[in-house]
Amino acid sequence: MSPTALRIDPKLKARIKKLADKAGESPHSFMLKALEATVERAETREEWLESGRRAAEEFDRTRMGLELEDLDDWFTRSARGEKVEMPKARRIPKARK
C-alpha cells in the first residue's frame, strides 16, 4: 500500500483514537475500516441508483408494470399466508396531461 497523508481535525482524531482503543485496534486500522465501509456503502448506493435508472428506462420503453392495487392485494394475501401468484405485468398507459 502506498502512504496517503490526511489532515485530521484534532477533535476527530481524539474521537477516532477513543473508539479504536475500545475496539482493541490502532487508529490507523480503525480509519482504514471506516474508509472501506464508506466506499462500499457509496458503491452499493450507486449500483442501486443505476438499477433504478435502468428500470425506469425499461418502463419508459415498454410501459410494462404492475398495478398498485394488484400488488397491494398480493402482499396482503401473501402476508395472511395464502398461496397466491405474483400479479402479471401489464401495459400501463401514459397519464394524460
Short mmCIF file of C-alpha atoms in Angstrom, two decimals:
data_model
loop_
_atom_site.label_atom_id
_atom_site.label_comp_id
_atom_site.label_asym_id
_atom_site.label_seq_id
_atom_site.Cartn_x
_atom_site.Cartn_y
_atom_site.Cartn_z
CA MET A 1 0.00 0.00 0.00
CA SER A 2 1.23 3.47 -0.75
CA PRO A 3 1.02 6.00 2.07
CA THR A 4 -1.55 8.80 1.89
CA ALA A 5 -1.49 11.79 4.20
CA LEU A 6 -4.74 13.06 5.69
CA ARG A 7 -5.15 16.18 7.75
CA ILE A 8 -7.49 15.28 10.57
CA ASP A 9 -9.04 17.77 12.96
CA PRO A 10 -7.66 17.17 16.48
CA LYS A 11 -11.15 16.60 17.90
CA LEU A 12 -11.94 13.97 15.25
CA LYS A 13 -8.52 12.38 15.80
CA ALA A 14 -9.29 12.06 19.54
CA ARG A 15 -12.69 10.51 18.79
CA ILE A 16 -11.07 8.01 16.42
CA LYS A 17 -8.42 7.09 18.99
CA LYS A 18 -11.05 6.59 21.69
CA LEU A 19 -13.14 4.28 19.50
CA ALA A 20 -10.08 2.42 18.17
CA ASP A 21 -8.85 1.82 21.72
CA LYS A 22 -12.26 0.44 22.72
CA ALA A 23 -12.20 -1.84 19.67
CA GLY A 24 -8.68 -3.00 20.54
CA GLU A 25 -7.13 -1.77 17.32
CA SER A 26 -4.88 1.00 16.14
CA PRO A 27 -6.33 4.30 14.94
CA HIS A 28 -4.80 3.54 11.54
CA SER A 29 -6.63 0.21 11.29
CA PHE A 30 -9.86 1.81 12.55
CA MET A 31 -9.66 4.55 9.90
CA LEU A 32 -8.94 2.06 7.10
CA LYS A 33 -12.00 0.02 8.07
CA ALA A 34 -14.12 3.17 8.26
CA LEU A 35 -12.93 4.31 4.82
CA GLU A 36 -13.57 0.89 3.31
CA ALA A 37 -17.07 0.72 4.81
CA THR A 38 -17.87 4.21 3.49
CA VAL A 39 -16.62 3.35 0.00
CA GLU A 40 -18.59 0.08 -0.05
CA ARG A 41 -21.74 1.90 1.08
CA ALA A 42 -21.27 4.55 -1.64
CA GLU A 43 -20.67 1.88 -4.30
CA THR A 44 -23.75 -0.07 -3.21
CA ARG A 45 -25.83 3.11 -3.33
CA GLU A 46 -24.52 3.89 -6.85
CA GLU A 47 -25.39 0.35 -8.01
CA TRP A 48 -28.88 0.70 -6.51
CA LEU A 49 -29.42 4.07 -8.20
CA GLU A 50 -28.16 2.74 -11.54
CA SER A 51 -30.50 -0.25 -11.25
CA GLY A 52 -33.37 2.18 -10.68
CA ARG A 53 -32.36 4.27 -13.70
CA ARG A 54 -32.25 1.16 -15.89
CA ALA A 55 -35.65 0.01 -14.60
CA ALA A 56 -37.14 3.45 -15.29
CA GLU A 57 -35.68 3.46 -18.81
CA GLU A 58 -37.10 0.00 -19.48
CA PHE A 59 -40.51 1.03 -18.15
CA ASP A 60 -40.47 4.16 -20.33
CA ARG A 61 -39.63 1.97 -23.32
CA THR A 62 -42.06 -0.91 -22.67
CA ARG A 63 -44.70 0.64 -20.37
CA MET A 64 -44.94 -2.80 -18.69
CA GLY A 65 -45.50 -2.82 -14.95
CA LEU A 66 -47.66 -3.87 -12.02
CA GLU A 67 -50.78 -2.02 -10.92
CA LEU A 68 -50.56 -0.83 -7.31
CA GLU A 69 -53.93 -2.37 -6.44
CA ASP A 70 -52.84 -5.79 -7.74
CA LEU A 71 -49.56 -5.60 -5.85
CA ASP A 72 -51.28 -4.45 -2.65
CA ASP A 73 -53.74 -7.36 -2.87
CA TRP A 74 -50.88 -9.81 -3.48
CA PHE A 75 -48.90 -8.50 -0.48
CA THR A 76 -51.94 -8.56 1.80
CA ARG A 77 -52.97 -12.08 0.85
CA SER A 78 -49.39 -13.37 0.98
CA ALA A 79 -48.96 -11.86 4.45
CA ARG A 80 -52.02 -13.82 5.58
CA GLY A 81 -50.31 -17.00 4.42
CA GLU A 82 -52.44 -17.52 1.31
CA LYS A 83 -50.75 -19.14 -1.68
CA VAL A 84 -51.21 -16.52 -4.38
CA GLU A 85 -49.42 -16.00 -7.66
CA MET A 86 -47.46 -12.82 -8.23
CA PRO A 87 -49.52 -10.44 -10.38
CA LYS A 88 -48.64 -10.39 -14.06
CA ALA A 89 -47.08 -7.30 -15.56
CA ARG A 90 -49.28 -5.44 -17.98
CA ARG A 91 -49.03 -2.43 -20.21
CA ILE A 92 -49.57 0.80 -18.26
CA PRO A 93 -50.97 3.65 -20.36
CA LYS A 94 -49.29 7.03 -20.22
CA ALA A 95 -51.02 9.50 -17.94
CA ARG A 96 -52.91 12.21 -19.73
CA LYS A 97 -51.72 15.75 -19.25
#
